[in-house]
CSV table of C-alpha atoms and ligand atoms in Angstrom, one decimal:
chain,number,residue,atom,x,y,z
R,238,MET,CA,37.8,-10.6,-39.4
R,239,PHE,CA,37.3,-13.5,-41.9
R,240,GLU,CA,40.8,-14.9,-41.0
R,241,SER,CA,39.9,-18.6,-41.6
R,242,LEU,CA,38.1,-18.0,-44.9
R,243,SER,CA,40.7,-15.6,-46.1
R,244,GLU,CA,43.5,-18.1,-45.4
R,245,LYS,CA,41.8,-20.8,-47.3
R,246,LEU,CA,40.8,-18.7,-50.3
R,247,SER,CA,44.3,-17.1,-50.5
R,248,GLY,CA,45.9,-20.5,-50.5
R,249,ILE,CA,43.7,-21.8,-53.3
R,250,LEU,CA,44.1,-18.7,-55.5
R,251,ASP,CA,47.9,-18.3,-54.8
R,252,ALA,CA,48.4,-21.8,-56.0
R,253,LEU,CA,46.5,-21.0,-59.2
R,254,THR,CA,48.5,-17.8,-60.0
R,255,ARG,CA,51.8,-19.6,-59.4
R,256,ARG,CA,51.1,-22.2,-62.1
R,257,GLY,CA,51.4,-20.0,-65.2
R,258,ALA,CA,49.5,-21.8,-67.9
R,259,LEU,CA,46.1,-23.2,-66.8
R,260,THR,CA,43.7,-25.8,-68.3
R,261,GLU,CA,40.0,-25.7,-67.8
R,262,GLU,CA,40.3,-28.6,-65.4
R,263,ASP,CA,42.8,-26.6,-63.3
R,264,VAL,CA,40.2,-23.8,-63.0
R,265,ASN,CA,37.4,-26.3,-62.2
R,266,ALA,CA,39.5,-28.0,-59.6
R,267,ALA,CA,40.2,-24.6,-57.9
R,268,LEU,CA,36.6,-23.7,-58.0
R,269,ARG,CA,35.6,-26.9,-56.3
R,270,GLU,CA,38.0,-25.9,-53.5
R,271,VAL,CA,36.6,-22.4,-53.4
R,272,ARG,CA,33.1,-23.9,-53.1
R,273,ARG,CA,34.2,-26.1,-50.2
R,274,ALA,CA,35.9,-23.1,-48.4
R,275,LEU,CA,32.7,-21.0,-48.7
R,276,LEU,CA,30.5,-23.8,-47.4
R,277,GLU,CA,32.9,-24.3,-44.5
R,278,ALA,CA,32.6,-20.6,-43.8
R,279,ASP,CA,28.8,-21.2,-43.4
R,280,VAL,CA,27.8,-19.3,-46.5
R,281,ALA,CA,24.2,-20.3,-47.6
R,282,LEU,CA,24.2,-23.1,-50.1
R,283,ASP,CA,22.2,-21.3,-52.8
R,284,VAL,CA,24.5,-18.3,-52.5
R,285,VAL,CA,27.6,-20.5,-53.0
R,286,ARG,CA,26.0,-22.2,-56.0
R,287,SER,CA,25.2,-19.0,-57.7
R,288,PHE,CA,28.6,-17.6,-56.9
R,289,ILE,CA,30.5,-20.6,-58.3
R,290,ASP,CA,28.2,-20.7,-61.4
R,291,LYS,CA,28.9,-17.0,-62.2
R,292,VAL,CA,32.7,-17.3,-61.6
R,293,ARG,CA,32.8,-20.5,-63.7
R,294,ALA,CA,30.9,-18.8,-66.6
R,295,ARG,CA,33.5,-16.1,-66.8
R,296,ALA,CA,36.6,-18.0,-65.8
R,297,VAL,CA,36.4,-21.2,-67.9
R,298,GLY,CA,36.9,-20.0,-71.4
R,299,ALA,CA,39.5,-19.5,-74.0
R,300,GLU,CA,39.8,-15.8,-73.2
R,301,VAL,CA,41.0,-16.5,-69.6
R,302,ILE,CA,42.9,-19.8,-70.3
R,303,LYS,CA,44.8,-18.4,-73.2
R,304,SER,CA,45.6,-15.1,-71.6
R,305,VAL,CA,49.2,-14.3,-70.4
R,306,THR,CA,48.2,-14.3,-66.7
R,307,PRO,CA,45.3,-16.7,-66.4
R,308,GLY,CA,45.6,-17.2,-62.7
R,309,GLN,CA,45.4,-13.5,-62.0
R,310,MET,CA,42.4,-13.2,-64.2
R,311,VAL,CA,40.6,-15.9,-62.2
R,312,VAL,CA,41.5,-14.1,-59.0
R,313,LYS,CA,40.1,-10.8,-60.4
R,314,ILE,CA,36.9,-12.6,-61.4
R,315,VAL,CA,36.5,-14.2,-57.9
R,316,HIS,CA,37.1,-10.7,-56.4
R,317,ASP,CA,34.5,-9.1,-58.6
R,318,GLN,CA,31.9,-11.7,-57.8
R,319,LEU,CA,32.7,-11.4,-54.0
R,320,VAL,CA,32.0,-7.7,-54.2
R,321,GLU,CA,28.7,-8.4,-56.0
R,322,MET,CA,27.8,-11.0,-53.4
R,323,LEU,CA,28.5,-8.5,-50.6
R,324,GLY,CA,26.2,-5.9,-52.2
R,325,ALA,CA,28.4,-4.1,-54.7
R,326,GLU,CA,28.2,-0.6,-53.3
R,327,ALA,CA,28.4,0.8,-49.7
R,328,ALA,CA,25.0,1.7,-48.3
R,329,PRO,CA,25.4,4.5,-45.7
R,330,ILE,CA,22.6,5.4,-43.3
R,331,SER,CA,20.3,7.8,-44.9
R,332,LEU,CA,19.0,10.9,-43.1
R,333,ASP,CA,17.5,12.3,-46.2
R,334,ALA,CA,14.0,13.1,-44.7
R,335,VAL,CA,12.3,15.9,-42.8
R,336,PRO,CA,13.7,16.0,-39.2
R,337,PRO,CA,13.2,14.6,-36.7
R,338,VAL,CA,14.3,11.5,-38.7
R,339,ALA,CA,13.4,8.3,-36.9
R,340,ILE,CA,15.7,5.3,-37.0
R,341,LEU,CA,14.2,2.1,-35.7
R,342,MET,CA,16.6,-0.5,-34.3
R,343,VAL,CA,15.3,-4.1,-34.1
R,344,GLY,CA,16.9,-7.4,-33.3
R,345,LEU,CA,17.2,-10.3,-30.9
R,346,GLN,CA,18.4,-9.8,-27.3
R,347,GLY,CA,22.1,-10.1,-27.0
R,348,SER,CA,22.8,-9.2,-30.7
R,349,GLY,CA,24.4,-5.9,-29.6
R,350,LYS,CA,21.3,-3.8,-30.4
R,351,THR,CA,21.6,-1.3,-27.5
R,352,THR,CA,25.3,-0.9,-27.8
R,353,THR,CA,25.0,-0.4,-31.6
R,354,THR,CA,22.2,2.2,-31.1
R,355,ALA,CA,24.6,4.2,-29.0
R,356,LYS,CA,27.5,3.7,-31.5
R,357,ILE,CA,25.4,5.0,-34.3
R,358,ALA,CA,24.1,8.0,-32.2
R,359,LYS,CA,27.7,8.8,-31.4
R,360,ARG,CA,28.8,8.7,-35.0
R,361,LEU,CA,25.8,10.9,-36.1
R,362,THR,CA,26.7,13.4,-33.4
R,363,ASP,CA,30.4,13.5,-33.8
R,364,ARG,CA,30.9,13.0,-37.5
R,365,MET,CA,27.7,14.4,-39.0
R,366,LYS,CA,27.0,17.0,-36.4
R,367,ARG,CA,23.4,15.9,-35.9
R,368,LYS,CA,21.4,16.5,-32.7
R,369,VAL,CA,20.3,13.0,-31.6
R,370,LEU,CA,17.8,11.7,-29.1
R,371,MET,CA,17.8,8.1,-28.1
R,372,ALA,CA,14.8,6.2,-26.5
R,373,SER,CA,14.6,2.7,-25.2
R,374,LEU,CA,11.2,1.0,-25.9
R,375,ASP,CA,12.1,-2.1,-23.9
R,376,THR,CA,9.2,-1.8,-21.4
R,377,ARG,CA,9.8,-5.3,-20.0
R,378,ARG,CA,13.4,-4.8,-19.1
R,379,PRO,CA,14.1,-1.8,-17.0
R,380,ALA,CA,17.8,-2.7,-17.0
R,381,ALA,CA,17.8,-2.3,-20.8
R,382,MET,CA,16.4,1.2,-20.4
R,383,GLU,CA,19.0,2.0,-17.8
R,384,GLN,CA,21.7,0.6,-20.1
R,385,LEU,CA,20.8,3.0,-22.9
R,386,ALA,CA,20.8,5.9,-20.4
R,387,VAL,CA,24.3,5.0,-19.2
R,388,LEU,CA,25.5,4.7,-22.8
R,389,GLY,CA,23.9,8.0,-23.6
R,390,ARG,CA,25.9,9.7,-20.9
R,391,GLN,CA,29.1,8.0,-22.1
R,392,VAL,CA,28.7,9.1,-25.7
R,393,HIS,CA,27.2,12.5,-24.8
R,394,VAL,CA,23.8,11.9,-26.5
R,395,ASP,CA,20.5,12.7,-24.8
R,396,THR,CA,18.1,9.9,-23.9
R,397,LEU,CA,14.4,10.3,-23.4
R,398,PRO,CA,13.5,10.4,-19.7
R,399,ILE,CA,12.1,7.1,-18.5
R,400,VAL,CA,8.3,7.2,-17.6
R,401,PRO,CA,7.3,3.9,-16.0
R,402,GLY,CA,4.0,2.3,-17.2
R,403,GLN,CA,4.0,3.5,-20.8
R,404,SER,CA,3.8,1.1,-23.8
R,405,ALA,CA,6.4,0.9,-26.5
R,406,VAL,CA,4.2,2.8,-28.9
R,407,GLN,CA,3.5,5.5,-26.3
R,408,ILE,CA,7.2,5.9,-25.6
R,409,ALA,CA,8.0,6.1,-29.3
R,410,ARG,CA,5.3,8.8,-29.8
R,411,ARG,CA,6.7,10.7,-26.8
R,412,ALA,CA,10.2,10.5,-28.2
R,413,MET,CA,9.0,12.0,-31.6
R,414,GLU,CA,7.2,14.8,-29.8
R,415,ALA,CA,10.1,15.6,-27.6
R,416,ALA,CA,12.4,15.6,-30.7
R,417,ARG,CA,10.1,18.0,-32.5
R,418,LEU,CA,9.9,20.4,-29.5
R,419,GLY,CA,13.6,20.1,-28.7
R,420,GLY,CA,14.9,20.6,-32.2
R,421,TYR,CA,16.5,17.2,-32.6
R,422,ASP,CA,17.5,16.0,-36.1
R,423,VAL,CA,17.4,12.2,-35.4
R,424,VAL,CA,15.5,10.0,-33.0
R,425,MET,CA,16.9,6.5,-32.4
R,426,LEU,CA,14.3,4.1,-31.2
R,427,ASP,CA,15.8,1.0,-29.5
R,428,THR,CA,13.1,-1.6,-29.5
R,429,ALA,CA,12.8,-4.6,-27.1
R,430,GLY,CA,14.8,-7.7,-28.0
R,431,ARG,CA,13.7,-11.3,-27.3
R,432,VAL,CA,15.7,-14.5,-27.1
R,433,THR,CA,14.0,-15.8,-30.2
R,434,VAL,CA,12.0,-14.3,-33.0
R,435,ASP,CA,8.4,-14.4,-31.7
R,436,GLU,CA,5.1,-13.0,-32.7
R,437,ALA,CA,4.8,-10.4,-29.8
R,438,LEU,CA,8.2,-9.0,-30.7
R,439,MET,CA,7.3,-8.6,-34.4
R,440,LEU,CA,3.9,-7.1,-33.6
R,441,GLU,CA,5.3,-4.5,-31.3
R,442,ALA,CA,8.1,-3.5,-33.7
R,443,ALA,CA,5.5,-3.2,-36.5
R,444,GLU,CA,3.2,-1.0,-34.4
R,445,VAL,CA,6.1,1.2,-33.4
R,446,LYS,CA,7.0,1.5,-37.1
R,447,ALA,CA,3.5,2.4,-38.1
R,448,ALA,CA,3.4,5.1,-35.3
R,449,THR,CA,6.7,6.7,-36.1
R,450,GLU,CA,7.3,6.1,-39.9
R,451,PRO,CA,11.0,5.6,-39.5
R,452,HIS,CA,13.3,6.5,-42.4
R,453,GLU,CA,15.6,3.6,-41.5
R,454,VAL,CA,14.7,0.3,-40.0
R,455,LEU,CA,17.9,-1.5,-39.1
R,456,LEU,CA,18.2,-5.0,-37.9
R,457,VAL,CA,21.1,-5.6,-35.6
R,458,ALA,CA,22.4,-9.2,-36.0
R,459,ASP,CA,25.3,-11.1,-34.5
R,460,SER,CA,27.6,-12.2,-37.3
R,461,LEU,CA,28.9,-15.1,-35.1
R,462,THR,CA,25.5,-16.8,-35.4
R,463,GLY,CA,26.0,-17.3,-39.2
R,464,GLN,CA,22.9,-18.5,-41.0
R,465,ASP,CA,20.8,-17.8,-37.9
R,466,ALA,CA,21.5,-14.1,-38.4
R,467,VAL,CA,20.4,-14.4,-42.0
R,468,ASN,CA,17.2,-16.2,-41.1
R,469,THR,CA,16.5,-13.6,-38.4
R,470,ALA,CA,16.9,-10.9,-41.0
R,471,LYS,CA,14.4,-12.7,-43.3
R,472,ALA,CA,11.8,-13.0,-40.6
R,473,PHE,CA,12.1,-9.4,-39.5
R,474,ASP,CA,12.0,-8.2,-43.1
R,475,ALA,CA,8.9,-10.2,-43.8
R,476,ARG,CA,7.0,-8.9,-40.8
R,477,VAL,CA,8.4,-5.4,-40.1
R,478,GLY,CA,10.3,-4.4,-43.3
R,479,LEU,CA,14.0,-3.6,-43.1
R,480,THR,CA,16.0,-0.9,-44.8
R,481,GLY,CA,19.4,-2.5,-43.8
R,482,ILE,CA,21.4,-4.6,-41.5
R,483,VAL,CA,24.1,-3.9,-38.9
R,484,LEU,CA,26.3,-7.0,-38.4
R,485,THR,CA,27.9,-7.0,-35.0
R,486,ARG,CA,30.9,-9.0,-33.6
R,487,MET,CA,32.7,-8.9,-36.9
R,488,ASP,CA,35.9,-8.5,-34.9
R,489,GLY,CA,35.5,-12.2,-33.8
R,490,ASP,CA,34.0,-13.6,-37.1
R,491,GLY,CA,36.7,-15.7,-38.8
R,492,ARG,CA,34.3,-17.4,-41.1
R,493,GLY,CA,32.1,-14.6,-42.7
R,494,GLY,CA,29.1,-16.8,-43.6
R,495,ALA,CA,26.5,-14.2,-42.4
R,496,ALA,CA,28.3,-11.3,-44.1
R,497,LEU,CA,28.6,-13.2,-47.4
R,498,SER,CA,25.0,-14.5,-47.5
R,499,MET,CA,23.1,-11.6,-46.0
R,500,ARG,CA,22.7,-9.4,-49.1
R,501,ALA,CA,22.0,-12.3,-51.6
R,502,VAL,CA,19.5,-14.0,-49.3
R,503,THR,CA,17.6,-11.0,-47.9
R,504,GLY,CA,18.1,-8.4,-50.7
R,505,LYS,CA,19.0,-5.9,-47.9
R,506,PRO,CA,22.3,-4.1,-47.6
R,507,ILE,CA,24.7,-4.5,-44.7
R,508,LYS,CA,25.1,-0.8,-43.8
R,509,LEU,CA,27.5,-1.0,-40.9
R,510,ALA,CA,29.7,-3.5,-39.1
R,511,GLY,CA,30.3,-3.7,-35.3
R,512,THR,CA,33.9,-4.4,-34.6
R,513,GLY,CA,34.3,-4.4,-30.9
R,514,GLU,CA,32.7,-3.5,-27.5
R,515,LYS,CA,33.9,0.1,-27.4
R,516,VAL,CA,31.5,2.8,-28.5
R,517,ASP,CA,33.8,3.8,-31.4
R,518,ALA,CA,34.0,0.2,-32.8
R,519,LEU,CA,31.7,0.7,-35.8
R,520,GLU,CA,32.7,0.7,-39.4
R,521,ASP,CA,31.0,1.4,-42.7
R,522,PHE,CA,30.5,-1.7,-44.7
R,523,HIS,CA,32.3,-1.3,-48.1
R,524,PRO,CA,31.9,-4.5,-50.2
R,525,ALA,CA,35.1,-3.8,-52.2
R,526,ARG,CA,37.2,-3.3,-49.1
R,527,VAL,CA,35.7,-6.4,-47.4
R,528,ALA,CA,36.4,-8.5,-50.6
R,529,ASN,CA,40.0,-7.2,-50.5
R,530,ARG,CA,40.3,-8.2,-46.9
R,531,ILE,CA,39.0,-11.7,-47.6
R,532,LEU,CA,41.4,-12.2,-50.5
R,533,GLY,CA,44.3,-10.9,-48.5
K,76,GDP,P1,21.3,-6.2,-26.9
K,76,GDP,O1,20.8,-7.2,-25.9
K,76,GDP,O2,21.1,-6.7,-28.3
K,76,GDP,O3,20.9,-4.8,-26.7
K,76,GDP,O4,22.9,-6.3,-26.7
K,76,GDP,P2,23.9,-5.3,-26.0
K,76,GDP,O5,24.0,-4.1,-26.8
K,76,GDP,O6,23.7,-5.3,-24.6
K,76,GDP,O7,25.3,-6.1,-26.3
K,76,GDP,C1,25.6,-7.4,-25.7
K,76,GDP,C2,27.1,-7.5,-25.6
K,76,GDP,O8,27.7,-7.6,-26.8
K,76,GDP,C3,27.7,-6.4,-24.8
K,76,GDP,O9,28.7,-6.9,-24.0
K,76,GDP,C4,28.4,-5.6,-26.0
K,76,GDP,O10,29.5,-4.9,-25.5
K,76,GDP,C5,28.8,-6.7,-26.9
K,76,GDP,N1,28.9,-6.2,-28.3
K,76,GDP,C6,28.1,-5.5,-29.0
K,76,GDP,N2,28.5,-5.2,-30.3
K,76,GDP,C7,29.7,-5.8,-30.4
K,76,GDP,C8,30.7,-5.9,-31.4
K,76,GDP,O11,30.6,-5.5,-32.5
K,76,GDP,N3,31.9,-6.7,-31.1
K,76,GDP,C9,32.1,-7.2,-29.8
K,76,GDP,N4,33.2,-7.9,-29.6
K,76,GDP,N5,31.2,-7.1,-28.9
K,76,GDP,C10,30.0,-6.4,-29.1
């Protein structure tokens, strides 16, 4: 995770700490390198600009330059701004509502949405001892419905029986009713994915949202797609309204552009990170820990 970005930033900052005394020009030169590293990592330009401005405002001044360990102070400032850029605090999934609590999963096809739905269901079942029901609303792809049923059996979470011919909204309503009658705490609704963001996809997700009043609306986005993931999040938030993001394939993301831009661009927290294909490969997203990982 973030290997290439981490390597570059550590190199730049290590050189700074080794120098002992620093001039303002040293700090500015290092910040130019940090800027380049962030842009190469595919972080959004506006986010990079604002980050560098904030770091410079704190790092280029007598207080830092004249301190005993100026390099270390600059590293601390970069670290703190990274944490802020990543969202400052962890944002766990909230179940703080009258059960059955609906969680709506949205996203593009192939982003890892169905796998992530099962991962979250497993986590809520195993760690939080909740009774979870999953339902696939992908009426156009019977294979997607079957995939969720297979995953359900694998993680020991119930899935709503498939009834052919129902619309997504009808399935969602049936899921909520089944959850009420069956005493479930949480209903996870896996909406249909499309290859691109399109009107039909947005409309259907918005209708399901109106019908089920979910407590969480989570966008599943592939971190490897960088700024496309951020743009997808913006589009879904504008049309459906999101409460958070799950970034998948973080295990293969050496650059980190999506993770570092997502919060600043969309205003929505990254709640969880997918870190592999296995059903346990899901981590809470802690901005401070992620910043530590990036700075090595
Ligand atoms: P969907 O079309 O959005 O529902 O995507 P799927 O859930 O079917 O996932 C597509 C592929 O991505 C599957 O092979 C998953 O195992 C894989 N996948 C999902 N999340 C992750 C992740 O966090 N890391 C890795 N390496 N693979 C993942």
